[in-house]
GROMACS .gro file of C-alpha atoms in nm:
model
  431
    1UNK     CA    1  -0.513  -1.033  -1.912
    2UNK     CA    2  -0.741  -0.844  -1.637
    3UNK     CA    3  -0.894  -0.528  -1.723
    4UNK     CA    4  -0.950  -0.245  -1.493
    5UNK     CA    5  -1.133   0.065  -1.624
    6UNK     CA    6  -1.085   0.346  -1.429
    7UNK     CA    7  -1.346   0.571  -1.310
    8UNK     CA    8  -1.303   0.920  -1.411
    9UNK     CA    9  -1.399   1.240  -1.175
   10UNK     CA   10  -1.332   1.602  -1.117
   11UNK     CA   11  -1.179   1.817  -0.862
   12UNK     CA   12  -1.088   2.174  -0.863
   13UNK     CA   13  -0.754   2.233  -0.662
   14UNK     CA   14  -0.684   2.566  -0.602
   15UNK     CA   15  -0.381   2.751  -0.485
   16UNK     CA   16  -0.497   2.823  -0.156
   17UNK     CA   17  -0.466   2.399  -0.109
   18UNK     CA   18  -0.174   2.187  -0.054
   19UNK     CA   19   0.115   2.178  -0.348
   20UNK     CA   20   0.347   1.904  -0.327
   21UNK     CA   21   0.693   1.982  -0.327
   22UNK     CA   22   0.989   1.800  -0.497
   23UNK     CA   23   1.293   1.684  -0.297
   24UNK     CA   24   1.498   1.500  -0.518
   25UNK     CA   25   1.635   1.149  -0.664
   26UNK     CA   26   1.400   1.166  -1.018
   27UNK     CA   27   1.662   0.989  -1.188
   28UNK     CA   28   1.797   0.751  -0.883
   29UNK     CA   29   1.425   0.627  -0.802
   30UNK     CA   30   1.260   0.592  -1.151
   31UNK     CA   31   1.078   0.248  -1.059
   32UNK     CA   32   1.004   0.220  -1.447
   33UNK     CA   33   1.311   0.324  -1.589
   34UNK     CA   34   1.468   0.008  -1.304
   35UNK     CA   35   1.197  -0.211  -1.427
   36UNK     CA   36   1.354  -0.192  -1.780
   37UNK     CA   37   1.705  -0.219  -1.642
   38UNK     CA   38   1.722  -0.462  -1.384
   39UNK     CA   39   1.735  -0.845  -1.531
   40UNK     CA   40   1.479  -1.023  -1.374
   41UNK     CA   41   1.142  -1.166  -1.445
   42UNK     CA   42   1.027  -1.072  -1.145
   43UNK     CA   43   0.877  -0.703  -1.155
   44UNK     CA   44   1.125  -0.430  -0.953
   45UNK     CA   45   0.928  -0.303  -0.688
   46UNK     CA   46   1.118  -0.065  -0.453
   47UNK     CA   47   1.036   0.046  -0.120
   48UNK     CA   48   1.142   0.347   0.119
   49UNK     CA   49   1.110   0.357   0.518
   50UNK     CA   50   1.181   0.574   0.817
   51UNK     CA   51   1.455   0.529   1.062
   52UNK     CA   52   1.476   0.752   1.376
   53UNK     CA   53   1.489   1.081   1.136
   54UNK     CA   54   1.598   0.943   0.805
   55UNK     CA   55   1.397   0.844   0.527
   56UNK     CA   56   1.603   0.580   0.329
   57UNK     CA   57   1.478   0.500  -0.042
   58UNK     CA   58   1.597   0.178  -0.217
   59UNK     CA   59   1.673   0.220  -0.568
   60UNK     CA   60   1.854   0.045  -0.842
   61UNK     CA   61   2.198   0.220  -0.736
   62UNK     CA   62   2.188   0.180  -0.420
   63UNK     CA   63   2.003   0.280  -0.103
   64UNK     CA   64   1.971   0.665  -0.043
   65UNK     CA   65   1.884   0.852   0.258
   66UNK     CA   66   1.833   1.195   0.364
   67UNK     CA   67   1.747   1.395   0.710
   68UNK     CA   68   1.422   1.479   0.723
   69UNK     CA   69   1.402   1.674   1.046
   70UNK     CA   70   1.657   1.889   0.937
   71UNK     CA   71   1.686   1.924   0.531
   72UNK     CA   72   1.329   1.776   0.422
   73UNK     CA   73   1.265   2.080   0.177
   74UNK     CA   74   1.586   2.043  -0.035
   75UNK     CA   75   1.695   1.794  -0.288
   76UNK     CA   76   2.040   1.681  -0.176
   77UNK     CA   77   2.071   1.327  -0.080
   78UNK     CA   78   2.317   1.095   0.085
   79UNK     CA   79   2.432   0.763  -0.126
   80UNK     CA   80   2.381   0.565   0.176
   81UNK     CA   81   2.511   0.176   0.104
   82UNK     CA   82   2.548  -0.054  -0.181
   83UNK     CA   83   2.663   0.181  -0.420
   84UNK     CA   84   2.522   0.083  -0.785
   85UNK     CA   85   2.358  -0.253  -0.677
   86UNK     CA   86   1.969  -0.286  -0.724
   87UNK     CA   87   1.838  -0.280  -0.394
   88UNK     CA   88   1.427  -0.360  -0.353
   89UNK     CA   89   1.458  -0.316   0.051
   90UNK     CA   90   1.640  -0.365   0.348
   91UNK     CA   91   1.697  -0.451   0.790
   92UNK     CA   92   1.958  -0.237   0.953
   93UNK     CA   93   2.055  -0.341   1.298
   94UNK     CA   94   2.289  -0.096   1.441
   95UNK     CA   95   2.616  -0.062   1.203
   96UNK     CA   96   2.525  -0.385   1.005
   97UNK     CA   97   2.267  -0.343   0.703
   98UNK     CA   98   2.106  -0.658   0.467
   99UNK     CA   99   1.967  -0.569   0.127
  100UNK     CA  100   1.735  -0.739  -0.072
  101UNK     CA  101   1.864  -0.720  -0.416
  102UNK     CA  102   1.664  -0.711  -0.763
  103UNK     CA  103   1.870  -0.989  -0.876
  104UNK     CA  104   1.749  -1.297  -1.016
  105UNK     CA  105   2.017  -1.500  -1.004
  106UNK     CA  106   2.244  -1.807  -0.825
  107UNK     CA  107   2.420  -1.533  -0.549
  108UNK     CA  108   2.400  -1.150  -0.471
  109UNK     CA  109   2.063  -1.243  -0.361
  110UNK     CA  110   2.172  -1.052  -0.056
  111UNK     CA  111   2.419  -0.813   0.021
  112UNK     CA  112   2.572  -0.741   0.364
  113UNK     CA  113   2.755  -0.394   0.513
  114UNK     CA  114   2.867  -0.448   0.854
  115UNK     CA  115   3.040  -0.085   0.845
  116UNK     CA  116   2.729   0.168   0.836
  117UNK     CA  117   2.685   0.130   0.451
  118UNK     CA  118   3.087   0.247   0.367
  119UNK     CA  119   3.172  -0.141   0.217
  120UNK     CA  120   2.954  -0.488   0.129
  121UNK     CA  121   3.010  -0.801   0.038
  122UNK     CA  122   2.735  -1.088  -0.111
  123UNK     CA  123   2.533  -1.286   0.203
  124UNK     CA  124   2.352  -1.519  -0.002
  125UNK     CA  125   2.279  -1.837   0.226
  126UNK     CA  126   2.325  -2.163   0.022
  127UNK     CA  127   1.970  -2.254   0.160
  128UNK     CA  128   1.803  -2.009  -0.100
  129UNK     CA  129   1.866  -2.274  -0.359
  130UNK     CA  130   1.792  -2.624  -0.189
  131UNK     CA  131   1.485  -2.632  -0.423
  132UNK     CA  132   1.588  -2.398  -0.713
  133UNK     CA  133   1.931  -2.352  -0.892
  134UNK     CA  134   1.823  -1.903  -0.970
  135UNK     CA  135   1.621  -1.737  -0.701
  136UNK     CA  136   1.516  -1.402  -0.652
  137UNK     CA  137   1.404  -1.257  -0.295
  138UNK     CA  138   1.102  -0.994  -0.351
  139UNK     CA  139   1.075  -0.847   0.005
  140UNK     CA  140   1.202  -0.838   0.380
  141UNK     CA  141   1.073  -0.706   0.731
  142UNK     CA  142   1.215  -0.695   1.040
  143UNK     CA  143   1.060  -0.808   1.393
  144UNK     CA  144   0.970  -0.469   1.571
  145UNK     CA  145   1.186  -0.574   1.897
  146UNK     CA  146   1.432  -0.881   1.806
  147UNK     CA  147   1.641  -0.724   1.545
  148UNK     CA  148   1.808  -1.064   1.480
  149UNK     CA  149   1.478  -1.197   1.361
  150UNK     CA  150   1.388  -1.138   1.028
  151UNK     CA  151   1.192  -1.282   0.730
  152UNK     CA  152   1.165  -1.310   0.357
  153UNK     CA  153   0.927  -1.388   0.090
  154UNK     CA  154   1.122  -1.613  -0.239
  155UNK     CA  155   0.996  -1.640  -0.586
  156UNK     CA  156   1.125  -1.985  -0.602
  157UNK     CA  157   0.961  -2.099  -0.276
  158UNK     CA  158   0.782  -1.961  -0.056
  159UNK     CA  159   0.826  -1.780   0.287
  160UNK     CA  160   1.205  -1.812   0.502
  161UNK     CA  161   1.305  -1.704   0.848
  162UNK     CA  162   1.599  -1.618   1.028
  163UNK     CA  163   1.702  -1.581   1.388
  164UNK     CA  164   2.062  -1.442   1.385
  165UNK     CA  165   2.000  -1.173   1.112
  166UNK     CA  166   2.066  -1.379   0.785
  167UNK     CA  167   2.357  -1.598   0.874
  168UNK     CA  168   2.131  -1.919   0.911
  169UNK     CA  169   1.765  -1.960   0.763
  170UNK     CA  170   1.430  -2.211   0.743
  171UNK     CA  171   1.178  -2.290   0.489
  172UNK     CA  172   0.844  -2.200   0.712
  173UNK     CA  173   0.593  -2.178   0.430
  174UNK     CA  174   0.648  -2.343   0.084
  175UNK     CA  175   0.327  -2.155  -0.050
  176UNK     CA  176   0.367  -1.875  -0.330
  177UNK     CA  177   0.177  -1.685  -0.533
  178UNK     CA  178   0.332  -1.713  -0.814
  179UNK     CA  179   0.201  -1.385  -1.042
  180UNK     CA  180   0.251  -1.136  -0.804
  181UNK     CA  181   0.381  -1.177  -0.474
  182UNK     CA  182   0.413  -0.831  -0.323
  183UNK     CA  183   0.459  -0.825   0.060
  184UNK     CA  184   0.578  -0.926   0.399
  185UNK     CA  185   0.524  -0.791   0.735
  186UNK     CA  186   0.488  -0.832   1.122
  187UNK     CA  187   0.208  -0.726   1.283
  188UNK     CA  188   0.390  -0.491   1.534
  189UNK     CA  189   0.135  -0.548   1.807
  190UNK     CA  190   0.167  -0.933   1.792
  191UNK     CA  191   0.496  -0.990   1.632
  192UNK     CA  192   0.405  -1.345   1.628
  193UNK     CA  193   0.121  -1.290   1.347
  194UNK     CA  194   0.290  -1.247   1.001
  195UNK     CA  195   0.110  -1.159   0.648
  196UNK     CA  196   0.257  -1.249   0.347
  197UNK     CA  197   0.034  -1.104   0.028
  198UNK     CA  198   0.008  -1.101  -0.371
  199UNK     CA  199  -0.210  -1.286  -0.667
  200UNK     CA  200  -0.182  -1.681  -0.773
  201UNK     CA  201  -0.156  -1.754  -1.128
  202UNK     CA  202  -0.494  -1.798  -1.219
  203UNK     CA  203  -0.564  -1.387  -1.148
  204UNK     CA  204  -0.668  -1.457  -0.740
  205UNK     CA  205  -0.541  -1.238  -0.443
  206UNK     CA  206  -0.425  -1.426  -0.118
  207UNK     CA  207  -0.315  -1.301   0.214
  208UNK     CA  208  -0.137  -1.625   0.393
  209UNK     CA  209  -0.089  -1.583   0.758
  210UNK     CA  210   0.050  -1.746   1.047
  211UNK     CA  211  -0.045  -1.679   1.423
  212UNK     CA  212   0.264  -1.829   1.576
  213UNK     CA  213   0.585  -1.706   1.425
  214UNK     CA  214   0.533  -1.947   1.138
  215UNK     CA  215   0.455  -2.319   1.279
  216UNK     CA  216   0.136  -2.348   1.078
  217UNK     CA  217  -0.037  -2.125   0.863
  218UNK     CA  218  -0.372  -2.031   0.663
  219UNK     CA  219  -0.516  -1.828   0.364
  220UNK     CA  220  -0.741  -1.568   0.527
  221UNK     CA  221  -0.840  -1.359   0.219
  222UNK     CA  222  -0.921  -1.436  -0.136
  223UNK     CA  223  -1.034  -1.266  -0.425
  224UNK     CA  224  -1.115  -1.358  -0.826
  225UNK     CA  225  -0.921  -1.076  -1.041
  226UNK     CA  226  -0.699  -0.937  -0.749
  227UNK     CA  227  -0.426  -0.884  -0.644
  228UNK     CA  228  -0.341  -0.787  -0.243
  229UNK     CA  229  -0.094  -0.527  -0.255
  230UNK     CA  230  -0.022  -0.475   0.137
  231UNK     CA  231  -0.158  -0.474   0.449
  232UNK     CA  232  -0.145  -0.143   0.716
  233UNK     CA  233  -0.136  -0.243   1.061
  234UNK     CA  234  -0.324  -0.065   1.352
  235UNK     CA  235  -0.050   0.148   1.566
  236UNK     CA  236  -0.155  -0.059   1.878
  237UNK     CA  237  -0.451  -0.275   1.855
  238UNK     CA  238  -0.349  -0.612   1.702
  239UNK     CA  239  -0.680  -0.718   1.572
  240UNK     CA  240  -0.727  -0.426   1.340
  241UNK     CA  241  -0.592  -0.380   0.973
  242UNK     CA  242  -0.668  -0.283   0.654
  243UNK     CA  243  -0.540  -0.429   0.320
  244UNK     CA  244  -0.541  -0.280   0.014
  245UNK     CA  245  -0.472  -0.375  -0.375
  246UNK     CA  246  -0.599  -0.307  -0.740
  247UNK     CA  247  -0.867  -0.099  -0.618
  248UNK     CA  248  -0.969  -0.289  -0.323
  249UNK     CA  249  -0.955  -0.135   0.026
  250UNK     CA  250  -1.091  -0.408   0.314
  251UNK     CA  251  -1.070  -0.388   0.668
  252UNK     CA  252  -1.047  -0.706   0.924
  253UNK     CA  253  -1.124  -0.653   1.294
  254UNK     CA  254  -1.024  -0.963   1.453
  255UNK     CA  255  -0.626  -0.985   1.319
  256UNK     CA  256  -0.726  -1.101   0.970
  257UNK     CA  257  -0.939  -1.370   1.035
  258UNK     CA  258  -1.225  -1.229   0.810
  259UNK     CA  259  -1.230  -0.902   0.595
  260UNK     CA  260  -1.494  -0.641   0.458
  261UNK     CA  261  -1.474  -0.410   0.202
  262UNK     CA  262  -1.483  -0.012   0.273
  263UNK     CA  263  -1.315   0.097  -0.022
  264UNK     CA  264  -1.377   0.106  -0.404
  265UNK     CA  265  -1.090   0.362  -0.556
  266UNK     CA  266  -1.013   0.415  -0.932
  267UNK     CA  267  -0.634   0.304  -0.843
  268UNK     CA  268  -0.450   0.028  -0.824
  269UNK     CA  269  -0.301   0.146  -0.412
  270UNK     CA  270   0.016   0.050  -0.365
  271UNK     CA  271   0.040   0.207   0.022
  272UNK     CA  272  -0.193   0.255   0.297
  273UNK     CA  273  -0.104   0.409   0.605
  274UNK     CA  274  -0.237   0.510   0.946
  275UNK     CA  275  -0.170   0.855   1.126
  276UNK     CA  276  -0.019   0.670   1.482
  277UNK     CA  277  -0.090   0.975   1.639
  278UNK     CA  278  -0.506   0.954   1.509
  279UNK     CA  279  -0.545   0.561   1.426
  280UNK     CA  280  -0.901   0.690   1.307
  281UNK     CA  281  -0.701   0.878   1.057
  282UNK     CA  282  -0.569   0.685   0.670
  283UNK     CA  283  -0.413   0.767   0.393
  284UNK     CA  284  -0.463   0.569   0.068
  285UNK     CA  285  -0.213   0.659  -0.256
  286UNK     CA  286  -0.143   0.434  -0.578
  287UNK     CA  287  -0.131   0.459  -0.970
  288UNK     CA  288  -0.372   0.409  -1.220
  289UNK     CA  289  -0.363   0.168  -1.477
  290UNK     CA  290  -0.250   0.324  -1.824
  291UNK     CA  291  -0.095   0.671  -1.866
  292UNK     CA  292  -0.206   0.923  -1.578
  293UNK     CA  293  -0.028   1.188  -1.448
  294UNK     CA  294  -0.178   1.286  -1.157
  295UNK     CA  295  -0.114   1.238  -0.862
  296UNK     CA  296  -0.402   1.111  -0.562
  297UNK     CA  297  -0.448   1.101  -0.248
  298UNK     CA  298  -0.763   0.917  -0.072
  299UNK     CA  299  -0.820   0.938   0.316
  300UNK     CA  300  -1.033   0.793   0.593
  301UNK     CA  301  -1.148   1.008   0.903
  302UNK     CA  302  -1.342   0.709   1.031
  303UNK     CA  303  -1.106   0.421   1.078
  304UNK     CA  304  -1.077   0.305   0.788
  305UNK     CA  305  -1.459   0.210   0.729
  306UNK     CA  306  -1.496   0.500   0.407
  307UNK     CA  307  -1.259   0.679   0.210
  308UNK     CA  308  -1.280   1.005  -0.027
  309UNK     CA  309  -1.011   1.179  -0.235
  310UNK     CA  310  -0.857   1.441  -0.025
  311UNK     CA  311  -0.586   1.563  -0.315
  312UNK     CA  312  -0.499   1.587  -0.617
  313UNK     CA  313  -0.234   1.741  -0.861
  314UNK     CA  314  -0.091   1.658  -1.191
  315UNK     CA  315   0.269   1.567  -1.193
  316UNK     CA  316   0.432   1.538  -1.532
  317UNK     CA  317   0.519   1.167  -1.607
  318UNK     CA  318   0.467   1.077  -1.214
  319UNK     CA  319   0.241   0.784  -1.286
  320UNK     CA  320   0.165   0.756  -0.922
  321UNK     CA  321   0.271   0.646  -0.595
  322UNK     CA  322   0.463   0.323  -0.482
  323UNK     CA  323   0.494   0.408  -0.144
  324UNK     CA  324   0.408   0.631   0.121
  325UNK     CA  325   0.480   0.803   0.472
  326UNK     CA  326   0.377   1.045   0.723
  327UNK     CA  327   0.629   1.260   0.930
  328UNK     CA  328   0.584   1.561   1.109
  329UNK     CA  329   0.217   1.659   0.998
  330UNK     CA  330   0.376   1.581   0.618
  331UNK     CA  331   0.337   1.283   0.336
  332UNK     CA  332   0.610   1.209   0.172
  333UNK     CA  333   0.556   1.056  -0.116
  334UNK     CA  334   0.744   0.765  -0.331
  335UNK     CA  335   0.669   0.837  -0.697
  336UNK     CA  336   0.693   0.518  -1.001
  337UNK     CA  337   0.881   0.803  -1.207
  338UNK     CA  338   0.914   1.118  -1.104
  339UNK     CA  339   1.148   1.106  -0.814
  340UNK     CA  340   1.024   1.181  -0.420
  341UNK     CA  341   0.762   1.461  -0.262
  342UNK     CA  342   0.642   1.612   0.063
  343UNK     CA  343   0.285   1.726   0.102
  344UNK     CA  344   0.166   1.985   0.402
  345UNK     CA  345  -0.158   1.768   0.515
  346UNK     CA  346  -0.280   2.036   0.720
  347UNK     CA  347  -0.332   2.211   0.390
  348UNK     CA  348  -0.548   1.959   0.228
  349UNK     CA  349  -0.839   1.990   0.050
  350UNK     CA  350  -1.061   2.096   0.285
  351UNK     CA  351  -1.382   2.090   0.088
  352UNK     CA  352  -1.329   1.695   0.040
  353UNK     CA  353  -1.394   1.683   0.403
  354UNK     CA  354  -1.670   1.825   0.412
  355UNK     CA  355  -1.860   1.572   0.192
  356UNK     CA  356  -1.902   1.341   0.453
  357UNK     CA  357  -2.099   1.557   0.638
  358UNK     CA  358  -2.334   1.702   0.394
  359UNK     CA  359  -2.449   1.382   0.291
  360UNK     CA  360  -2.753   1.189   0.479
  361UNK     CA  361  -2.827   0.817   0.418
  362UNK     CA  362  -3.153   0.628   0.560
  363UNK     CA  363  -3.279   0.407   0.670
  364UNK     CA  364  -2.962   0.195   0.707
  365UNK     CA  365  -3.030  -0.068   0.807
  366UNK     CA  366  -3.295  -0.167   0.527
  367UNK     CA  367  -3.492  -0.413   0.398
  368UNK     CA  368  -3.624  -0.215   0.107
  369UNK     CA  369  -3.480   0.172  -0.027
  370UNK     CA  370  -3.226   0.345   0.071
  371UNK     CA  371  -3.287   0.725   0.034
  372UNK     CA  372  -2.970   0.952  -0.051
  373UNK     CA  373  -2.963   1.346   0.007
  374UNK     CA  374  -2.652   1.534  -0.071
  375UNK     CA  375  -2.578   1.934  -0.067
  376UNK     CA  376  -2.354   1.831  -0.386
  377UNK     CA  377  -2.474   1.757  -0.712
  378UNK     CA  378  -2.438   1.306  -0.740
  379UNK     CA  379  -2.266   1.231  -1.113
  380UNK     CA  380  -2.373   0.886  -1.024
  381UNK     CA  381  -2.384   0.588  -0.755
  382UNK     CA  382  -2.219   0.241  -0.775
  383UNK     CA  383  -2.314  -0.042  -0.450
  384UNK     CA  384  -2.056  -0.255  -0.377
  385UNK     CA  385  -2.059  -0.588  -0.156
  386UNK     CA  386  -1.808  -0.717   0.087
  387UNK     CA  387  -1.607  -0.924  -0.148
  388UNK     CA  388  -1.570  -0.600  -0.373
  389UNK     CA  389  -1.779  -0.685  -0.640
  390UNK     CA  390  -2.024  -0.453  -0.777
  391UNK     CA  391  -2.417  -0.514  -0.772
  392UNK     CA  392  -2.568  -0.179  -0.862
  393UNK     CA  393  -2.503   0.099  -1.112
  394UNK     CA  394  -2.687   0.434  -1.199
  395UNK     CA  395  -2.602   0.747  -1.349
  396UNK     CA  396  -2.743   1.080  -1.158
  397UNK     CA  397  -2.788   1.418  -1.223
  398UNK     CA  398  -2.970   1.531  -0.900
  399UNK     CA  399  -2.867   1.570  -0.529
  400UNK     CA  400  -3.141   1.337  -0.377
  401UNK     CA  401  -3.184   0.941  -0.476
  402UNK     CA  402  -3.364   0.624  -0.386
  403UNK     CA  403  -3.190   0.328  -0.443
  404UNK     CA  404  -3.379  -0.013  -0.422
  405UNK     CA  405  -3.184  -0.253  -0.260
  406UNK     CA  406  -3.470  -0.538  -0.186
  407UNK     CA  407  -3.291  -0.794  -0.460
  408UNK     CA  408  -2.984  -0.795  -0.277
  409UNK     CA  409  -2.895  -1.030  -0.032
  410UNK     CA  410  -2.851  -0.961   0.310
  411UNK     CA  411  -2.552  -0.871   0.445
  412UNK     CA  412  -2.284  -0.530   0.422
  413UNK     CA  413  -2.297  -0.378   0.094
  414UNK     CA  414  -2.075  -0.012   0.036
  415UNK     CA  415  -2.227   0.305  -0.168
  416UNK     CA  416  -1.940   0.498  -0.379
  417UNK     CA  417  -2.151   0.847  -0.461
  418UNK     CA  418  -1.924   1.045  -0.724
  419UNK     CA  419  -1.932   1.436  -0.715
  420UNK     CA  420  -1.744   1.704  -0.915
  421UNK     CA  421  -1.622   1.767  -0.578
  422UNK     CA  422  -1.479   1.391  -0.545
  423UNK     CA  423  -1.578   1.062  -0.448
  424UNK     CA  424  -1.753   0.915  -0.089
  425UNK     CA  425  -1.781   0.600   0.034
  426UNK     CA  426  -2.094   0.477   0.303
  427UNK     CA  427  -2.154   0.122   0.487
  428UNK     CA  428  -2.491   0.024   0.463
  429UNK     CA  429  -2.669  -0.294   0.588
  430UNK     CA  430  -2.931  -0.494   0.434
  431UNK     CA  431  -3.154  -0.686   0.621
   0.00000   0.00000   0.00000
């Protein structure tokens, strides 16, 4: 089994800082309490998405939904469509809805509402078992402008896509994970690059993509003891992303070809997000591994190329984050347990932005030391390459450092500097 040992750190949170605010479904959206309920061997994962002004959560009763630009701060919510069926996600196109249920099974796969959610029936295509008699379907996404087009990813088999919105479907990629397979999605500025992610058997991440709606395709990231969670796509440029998993934050600049690491977070992230109206802007949110109540939220000011915790409250049971949006200057956040929350993010923490400026790093690039001066006390410094792996470890107690880096190899290494005031992550080249 893989480890992961969390790294601990402290941060005060006053009052005067962002409080995040309950708005219902605790019991409808317990991700756990589904996990133990739904029969499958396939994990439950659940996942939540905005629509004009709606936020719709998928749960194991059903999807909900609720208006955010009108009753965000209360906790009433609308049973939406498939009334007590386990739904993992779901396309709407106009009245008619397709759900991707929990099941694992030989039908209800599937369900269909051509009515706005009011009735269903199963739309399990035969197809889904021409090479296994039980199935399950783990996710589904939706090309941004052809509504009829969408895609899945099976347990049994691989990757399928459809043309007329479910009714007919092909076999496009027979490769699977297998462990975990965890995500699908369109890259909205070049709708004919697709990412499929998750972890093979043997404990190693993948990211499969295609470049041409599926004809041919290739593994483009790959990592021992990983597993790829997601990927965030750029609000407009194509060739910019950032995927994230069990700990792991990397960013590609030429549509996913090749990846580097800018991110080493105690968390396994479920979500990453941009701001679309400040693509410089990220947020980061996950769970850690074993009992943890509180709740964490990284961000990037940068692009994506460093990350630092910008929040941070204790939630009883929430165990974290499984997904994550922003709306109107607010987060809302998916919890595994504890139901859903806004957070105010022009309240954040602003002391955890000011760490990247009161921090100085030189020379970089170097072929030799690398000098450190901080105006906050350093707990310690871990290095980090561009594969994730770490090459350097020492424990501090002093605001300056030198850090010999001539052993390492050249190339893009990343220095995590923990504070009591958080965590900061800087690029730095060897040469």
């Amino acid at each position: 089994m893989k480890q992961f040992v969390p790294v601990l750190f402290f941060i005060v949170c006053s009052s005067v800082y962002a409080q995040l605010n309950y708005i219902g479904l605790k019991d409808q959206s317990n991700v756990r309490k589904a996990q133990s309920i739904v029969p499958t061997s396939v994990t439950y994962w659940s996942k939540s998405k905005i629509i004009d002004d709606y936020i719709y959560v998928s749960t194991r009763k059903g999807i909900y939904r609720k208006n955010i630009a009108t009753t965000l701060n209360d906790t009433l919510w609308q049973l939406f469509a498939f009334a007590d069926v386990p739904i993992r996600n779901f396309v709407k196109k106009n009245d008619t809805i397709l759900g991707v249920t929990g099941n694992e099974a030989s039908d209800t796969l599937m369900v269909r509402s051509t009515d706005n959610g009011q009735t269903f029936t199963d739309f399990t295509a035969a197809s889904f078992f021409n090479n296994t008699a039980v199935n399950t379907i783990l996710q589904i996404d939706q090309h941004p402008q052809n509504l009829n087009e969408i895609v899945v990813l099976h347990r049994g088999y691989g990757f399928s896509k459809s043309s007329d919105f479910g009714a007919t479907w092909s076999l496009l990629n027979s490769f699977i994970g297998g462990y975990q397979d965890w995500f699908v999605g369109y890259n909205p500025n070049d709708p004919q690059n697709i990412m499929y992610t998750g972890e093979e058997i043997f404990f190693r991440s993948y990211i499969q993509s295609t470049y041409n709606g599926g004809a041919t395709w290739q593994k483009v990231d790959s990592l021992q003891t990983h597993c790829t969670h997601g990927v965030a796509f750029h609000p407009t440029n194509k060739d910019i992303m950032v995927s994230y998993g069990e700990g792991r934050i990397a960013k590609s600049v030429n549509q996913g070809l090749t990846w580097i690491n800018t991110g080493s977070l105690p968390i396994y992230i479920y979500k990453v997000i941009y701001d679309s109206n400040n693509p410089d802007v990220l947020y980061a949110a996950g769970s850690f591994q074993g009992l943890n109540n509180n709740i964490q939220i990284y961000r990037s000011t940068n692009a994506g190329d460093s990350w630092h915790l910008s929040y941070t409250e204790a939630v009883p049971e929430g165990q974290g984050v499984l997904d994550l949006h922003l709306y109107n200057n607010k987060l809302i956040l998916y919890t595994l347990v504890n139901g859903i929350y806004s957070l105010d993010i022009g309240l954040l923490n602003v002391k955890q932005e000011q760490l990247q400026s009161k921090l100085l790093i030189y020379p970089n690039p170097s072929n030799s030391v690398v000098n450190i001066e901080s105006e906050y006390l350093l707990n310690s410094i871990k290095i980090f390459n561009a594969a994730g792996q770490q090459v350097f470890y020492q424990l501090l107690n002093s605001k300056n450092a030198t850090v010999n880096i001539e052993t390492l190899t050249m190339g893009t290494y990343f220095i995590t500097l923990y504070t009591q005031q958080g965590l900061i992550t800087r690029k730095v080249i060897k040469k």
